[in-house]
Amino acid sequence: MQANEAIGAYTLLRIERGGLEPGSPGQFFMLEAPGRLLPRPMSLCLAPAGELAFLVDPIGPGTRALCALRSGDAIRVFGPLGNGFDLDVERPLLVAGGIGVAPMPYLAETLGRGSALLGFRSPRHAEAAVLLPGAEVVVEPRLVTELLPDDPGDVLACGPEPMLEAVRARAPHAQLAWEAPMACGYGACYGCVVEHEGRLQRLCVAGPVLRGGL
Amino acid sequence: MQANEAIGAYTLLRIERGGLEPGSPGQFFMLEAPGRLLPRPMSLCLAPAGELAFLVDPIGPGTRALCALRSGDAIRVFGPLGNGFDLDVERPLLVAGGIGVAPMPYLAETLGRGSALLGFRSPRHAEAAVLLPGAEVVVEPRLVTELLPDDPGDVLACGPEPMLEAVRARAPHAQLAWEAPMACGYGACYGCVVEHEGRLQRLCVAGPVLRGGL
Amino acid sequence: MTVPILNASGCLDALTAAEVAQTLDVFVTKTVTPLPREGNPPPRIAETELGMLNSIGLQNPGIEAFLDDTLPRLARLGVPLWVSVGGFSVQDYAQLCTLLSGREEVTTIELNLSCPNVDEAPETAAEIVAAAREATPKTLYAKLSPATWDIAETARAVADAGADGLSLVNTIRGLALAPTTLEPTLERGAGGYSGPALRPIALACVYACATAVDLPIVGMGGVSSGRHAVALVAAGASAVALGTVLFAEPFAARRVRVEMTEAAVALGYPSAAALRGKAHKSATFANLSAL
Amino acid sequence: MTVPILNASGCLDALTAAEVAQTLDVFVTKTVTPLPREGNPPPRIAETELGMLNSIGLQNPGIEAFLDDTLPRLARLGVPLWVSVGGFSVQDYAQLCTLLSGREEVTTIELNLSCPNVDEAPETAAEIVAAAREATPKTLYAKLSPATWDIAETARAVADAGADGLSLVNTIRGLALAPTTLEPTLERGAGGYSGPALRPIALACVYACATAVDLPIVGMGGVSSGRHAVALVAAGASAVALGTVLFAEPFAARRVRVEMTEAAVALGYPSAAALRGKAHKSATFANLSAL
Ligand SMILES: Cc1cc2nc3c(=O)[nH]c(=O)nc-3n(C[C@H](O)[C@H](O)[C@H](O)COP(=O)(O)OP(=O)(O)OC[C@H]3O[C@@H](n4cnc5c(N)ncnc54)[C@H](O)[C@@H]3O)c2cc1C
Ligand SMILES: Cc1cc2nc3c(=O)[nH]c(=O)nc-3n(C[C@H](O)[C@H](O)[C@H](O)COP(=O)(O)OP(=O)(O)OC[C@H]3O[C@@H](n4cnc5c(N)ncnc54)[C@H](O)[C@@H]3O)c2cc1C
Ligand SMILES: Cc1cc2nc3c(=O)[nH]c(=O)nc-3n(C[C@H](O)[C@H](O)[C@H](O)COP(=O)(O)O)c2cc1C
Ligand SMILES: Cc1cc2nc3c(=O)[nH]c(=O)nc-3n(C[C@H](O)[C@H](O)[C@H](O)COP(=O)(O)O)c2cc1C
Ligand code: FES
Ligand code: FES
């Protein structure tokens, strides 16, 4: 652990990279949550030299334990895992809701272009927009999908399920990063299944980024 | 918790008395051992005004957790429990081995007279003798029972089982404070039984001080 | 309507702790057998990382001394009394129930069909309940073990045999070894595992039995807070019993009672009793029997 | 002589984690059934305070796809392969064993007689083992549930029916409720409880079966350190399997292997294998079968 830094309602967790590769945007890591039996999946948010940074929303015991880490604490980190975004796109448009903003900074940096739309549930949550300079930001009751242009181009999105469904309705070929409870993150437990292409598939192996969606 | 103070190999745990009575010498309290499911029995060692003090030998997880307490920490304490020493004696002689010294300071203070013999397994353990000024002290390989006079008077003893057996061989009417693993300390679990007067009895209810012994 | 709090059988002796017993809505005795029993040799309790083990082995004075000496003294406490009984054959249980029938101090008989520390009666739980039912008009609770493939099946069988309620669950067999000697920490080897680790197991048993039968259930297993108690009630229990927690905190019932109401109110219910069965999706779960 | 480390069935997919599988002495497949299975609806994993619950429900491609596609790919890993099989009747198990008999990639068949998340075959464990024994000359391990009153009795029955070894234990049924909704955290309600809380239960089962039968035992249940593994070996296991710990620490086998030897040496034994059975007082415990 290098440092924990509050960014509005979220916490940016910066970890020494050690021997780990950052992987590609949309991939995730399993982070040991101190005091809990199972690790927690976290998308890579930023990859500064020698570091991996994660943006964490403290919604339960595991994420709260991660946000309570202090500089010098050691945790086990495993990854990168899963399939990230396909970067071979013409007109990328990044769309994120809430903590779905987490993978966007690394994605924007890697793509080197494209605009971004972000939606948050409160101004305090919206402070995380500093991680994505130039993004257009809305706060509830306005929804991020209201900002989608008629021809949205190549949408790369992450956020809560209802948001992803709404994005897909508008952009059927969007790349969507989904969530599911995960015990292992590497295909071992069969816990993270989602219905995709008509059958139950492990999201950690088949996703988390899927085209067309669940 | 008021303070924790090292006394040789042992730790003196000083706790605010709150509403608790100190009870009589040889009685014990159940002390919450932080992080453990079950409390641990501890003899009252000293009863300074407004405090209860216990002498703890860190031999396992529970006693180590007690010794690691810091000033300001709160633990649950229940007692006084069990039957202490009968103080109606003519020529009291206090005999203790190792952590068996724990109840002796409070006993000596309450009796206001009598001499004491203490045995320890190392000079570091023997530092606990400061709690009982004027006591005669031996360190292994010498044994405390070697110090017993031919006519020992009214022996009140506490220590490991082999020591108590040896004391009883020399002083059949001695009052002996025994030990057994205890889950509750107040007769609820039937876990602490010892064979006494030909049947299995709960040491926490029938003892811990028994005449004649197990 | 409230959710009564009992002690778990074998986890409190009201004669050495009257004040503790008086914090309870019901006092349940340690299991009584026809003849006096010394129990198993010590050590017979040991802590594990996440629970405790015991191999007490039903130490008790036997039914005769219990009726003559213990029961009159218990009756003076002013707390409703349940008597837990155990035996090694159908006849044992029937005899115990017959002897207790005449005693008005006793409101309910709990049939301990599940002690992991003694030999079991050769008959099935249902056969024992049927014999007990013949022997007494008193309210009969059947205490079941979680160490069974399908506890709902046993619940249905004892309900059909005439049980008036279920006590769920007893301990499950566990073992620990001393780290330095590798010998079992209990003289007898294995013992009954109780405490926090048992909680999800107990909850699953209550949930399954509440679906299977329409009997009141006393839920127990690792309860140490109002939230734990509320979960058992939501799973279908109408009362909860405290066991291992009483060793660390004799007056836990007072705290749990307050916390239970607080937890219920925080969840939007007027009382803990009001959320009974709410863990079940089925709407048929409305008509639940009270204790 | 060493103590082999396996994965627990269902806790590792060697095809998505070849390097992890290669840290093991044996790779055990997730349970394969005659027909493909999608498993239970999600959510089907949940953490509890002291363990985890799963209700996967044996998701697998079915024996045909397994033999055609999965098995050849597993064989390329260079790790000895055990195949876990499960079914809903004696015929299912017999058929699976027959089909696997011709496949030299498979060293051992583990009969999963104990999945808490699917309906059980109506026949007894011994009947299934007997049918499997008829169907195959391969080494047969019977995987038993801790949810039984007397596991030693089942162990004797499956030994008599021809089992070559025991895998102990599977998960036990457990339930947790979401704190705010009071709904079960798993869609299916109850699930299999695994992890640290299971350790004393698993240890008691291994200890009891090691006394009852002279078969090698793979011990599992909450193992996450060398000391846990050594305890199972002292109780009578000749091998240990890692389950839940692999989710948090995929390469745990390497650490546990080193710690196991360190723990044995610290206790004065030349190796972990040398302390097998040492928790038992009986001297008749000298002739133990190896895996
Ligand atoms: C591939 C992947 C990448 C992820 N990346 C990130 C990330 O970068 N940053 C981040 O903060 N989180 C991320 N998550 C979500 C994160 O893993 C979960 O929030 C975390 O595991 C919850 O653990 P907990 O112990 O704090 O709460 P739990 O006890 O597991 O959950 C607490 C409560 O919140 C509910 N819940 C669970 N997950 C969510 C959710 N995502 N939103 C709202 N409610 C939820 C649960 O049902 C429960 O009621 C990711 C998830 C996946 C699958
Ligand atoms: C009535 C009574 C009064 C007591 N008063 C005191 C006191 O004033 N001060 C004090 O330090 N202790 C006292 N003890 C002993 C103390 O309660 C135990 O040492 C303690 O419970 C051990 O807990 P643990 O978790 O540290 O070790 P455990 O894990 O319980 O034990 C660690 C190891 O030590 C062994 N062991 C247990 N007890 C002892 C012992 N007494 N001596 C040597 N080995 C042991 C165990 O078998 C085990 O192998 C008293 C005990 C009783 C019954
Ligand atoms: C020390 C001890 C003794 C017990 N004795 C009995 C008993 O005599 N009869 C009985 O039915 N259950 C007995 N039990 C089981 C408890 O009543 C209860 O079912 C079990 O401990 C689970 O609850 P808990 O986790 O809250 O302790 C005993 C449990 C313990 C720990
Ligand atoms: C997610 C999950 C899936 C499992 N699937 C199977 C299975 O398919 N077949 C089987 O025999 N056991 C299965 N098990 C049980 C394990 O093999 C093992 O017996 C149990 O988890 C106890 O070990 P542990 O506490 O180390 O996890 C599964 C366990 C888990 C946690
Ligand atoms: S999280 Fe375990 S298989 Fe996906
Ligand atoms: S310690 Fe529980 S009865 Fe004595």
Tab-separated table of C-alpha atoms and ligand atoms in Angstrom, chain A residues 30 181-193 202-205, chain D residues 45 247, ligand 5:
chain	number	residue	atom	x	y	z
A	30	MET	CA	-8.817	-9.298	-6.980
A	181	PRO	CA	-20.503	-11.159	-7.054
A	182	MET	CA	-17.151	-12.913	-7.468
A	183	ALA	CA	-15.377	-15.256	-5.084
A	184	CYS	CA	-12.247	-15.944	-7.147
A	185	GLY	CA	-12.123	-13.796	-10.292
A	186	TYR	CA	-10.269	-16.437	-12.304
A	187	GLY	CA	-12.841	-19.035	-13.277
A	188	ALA	CA	-12.413	-21.317	-10.281
A	189	CYS	CA	-15.686	-21.026	-8.375
A	190	TYR	CA	-18.473	-20.693	-10.991
A	191	GLY	CA	-20.050	-18.138	-8.669
A	192	CYS	CA	-20.132	-15.128	-10.987
A	193	VAL	CA	-22.359	-16.465	-13.747
A	202	ARG	CA	-18.742	-16.944	-15.811
A	203	LEU	CA	-18.453	-13.186	-16.003
A	204	CYS	CA	-14.854	-13.240	-14.786
A	205	VAL	CA	-13.809	-15.398	-17.737
D	45	ILE	CA	-22.000	-17.334	-3.782
D	247	PHE	CA	-10.336	-18.178	-4.201
E	5	FES	S1	-15.565	-15.327	-9.751
E	5	FES	FE1	-15.115	-17.419	-9.503
E	5	FES	S2	-15.650	-18.201	-11.465
E	5	FES	FE2	-15.887	-16.089	-11.713
